[in-house]
Amino acid sequence: LLYHPQIKTGMTVKDIKILVNDILLKDNFQQLIENSEQLVQEHSLSRLLN
């Protein structure tokens, strides 16, 4: 999220929180999270990440 193109230097914390919440609620971001979790499970990476 820190590298998201809409997050700019000089933004207030309030603006960033609003933007991050909007990004997290988007369907495609949720799908990316689910895909990542699936890959972790498929490749047994959870033990490495914990």
PDB file of C-alpha atoms in Angstrom:
ATOM      1  CA  LEU A   1       0.000   0.000   0.000  1.00  0.00           C
ATOM      2  CA  LEU A   2       2.834   2.402   0.683  1.00  0.00           C
ATOM      3  CA  TYR A   3       3.738   2.276  -3.000  1.00  0.00           C
ATOM      4  CA  HIS A   4       0.199   2.850  -4.234  1.00  0.00           C
ATOM      5  CA  PRO A   5       0.264   5.624  -6.863  1.00  0.00           C
ATOM      6  CA  GLN A   6      -2.479   7.645  -5.151  1.00  0.00           C
ATOM      7  CA  ILE A   7      -0.510   7.973  -1.899  1.00  0.00           C
ATOM      8  CA  LYS A   8       1.673  11.043  -2.210  1.00  0.00           C
ATOM      9  CA  THR A   9       4.326  12.701  -0.067  1.00  0.00           C
ATOM     10  CA  GLY A  10       2.868  15.499   2.010  1.00  0.00           C
ATOM     11  CA  MET A  11      -0.580  13.969   2.465  1.00  0.00           C
ATOM     12  CA  THR A  12      -2.105  14.246   5.922  1.00  0.00           C
ATOM     13  CA  VAL A  13      -2.619  11.145   8.044  1.00  0.00           C
ATOM     14  CA  LYS A  14      -6.372  11.676   7.775  1.00  0.00           C
ATOM     15  CA  ASP A  15      -6.219  11.758   3.955  1.00  0.00           C
ATOM     16  CA  ILE A  16      -4.040   8.638   3.869  1.00  0.00           C
ATOM     17  CA  LYS A  17      -6.387   6.736   6.191  1.00  0.00           C
ATOM     18  CA  ILE A  18      -9.377   7.597   3.998  1.00  0.00           C
ATOM     19  CA  LEU A  19      -7.503   6.585   0.853  1.00  0.00           C
ATOM     20  CA  VAL A  20      -6.207   3.311   2.341  1.00  0.00           C
ATOM     21  CA  ASN A  21      -9.712   2.379   3.496  1.00  0.00           C
ATOM     22  CA  ASP A  22     -11.026   3.018  -0.019  1.00  0.00           C
ATOM     23  CA  ILE A  23      -8.240   0.899  -1.536  1.00  0.00           C
ATOM     24  CA  LEU A  24      -8.832  -1.975   0.889  1.00  0.00           C
ATOM     25  CA  LEU A  25     -12.554  -2.035   0.158  1.00  0.00           C
ATOM     26  CA  LYS A  26     -12.126  -2.392  -3.594  1.00  0.00           C
ATOM     27  CA  ASP A  27     -12.982  -5.833  -4.942  1.00  0.00           C
ATOM     28  CA  ASN A  28      -9.743  -6.241  -6.890  1.00  0.00           C
ATOM     29  CA  PHE A  29      -7.634  -5.579  -3.785  1.00  0.00           C
ATOM     30  CA  GLN A  30      -9.630  -8.098  -1.795  1.00  0.00           C
ATOM     31  CA  GLN A  31      -9.110 -10.595  -4.630  1.00  0.00           C
ATOM     32  CA  LEU A  32      -5.349  -9.996  -4.518  1.00  0.00           C
ATOM     33  CA  ILE A  33      -5.348 -10.724  -0.787  1.00  0.00           C
ATOM     34  CA  GLU A  34      -7.310 -13.939  -1.328  1.00  0.00           C
ATOM     35  CA  ASN A  35      -4.995 -14.997  -4.167  1.00  0.00           C
ATOM     36  CA  SER A  36      -1.956 -14.342  -1.976  1.00  0.00           C
ATOM     37  CA  GLU A  37      -3.407 -16.386   0.858  1.00  0.00           C
ATOM     38  CA  GLN A  38      -4.169 -19.225  -1.546  1.00  0.00           C
ATOM     39  CA  LEU A  39      -0.597 -19.211  -2.875  1.00  0.00           C
ATOM     40  CA  VAL A  40       0.786 -19.278   0.657  1.00  0.00           C
ATOM     41  CA  GLN A  41      -1.351 -22.318   1.454  1.00  0.00           C
ATOM     42  CA  GLU A  42      -0.584 -24.100  -1.828  1.00  0.00           C
ATOM     43  CA  HIS A  43       3.154 -23.751  -1.391  1.00  0.00           C
ATOM     44  CA  SER A  44       3.208 -24.304   2.378  1.00  0.00           C
ATOM     45  CA  LEU A  45       4.793 -20.909   2.916  1.00  0.00           C
ATOM     46  CA  SER A  46       2.845 -20.152   6.072  1.00  0.00           C
ATOM     47  CA  ARG A  47       5.522 -21.786   8.224  1.00  0.00           C
ATOM     48  CA  LEU A  48       8.151 -19.557   6.635  1.00  0.00           C
ATOM     49  CA  LEU A  49       6.103 -16.402   7.104  1.00  0.00           C
ATOM     50  CA  ASN A  50       5.262 -16.948  10.772  1.00  0.00           C
TER      51      ASN A  50
END
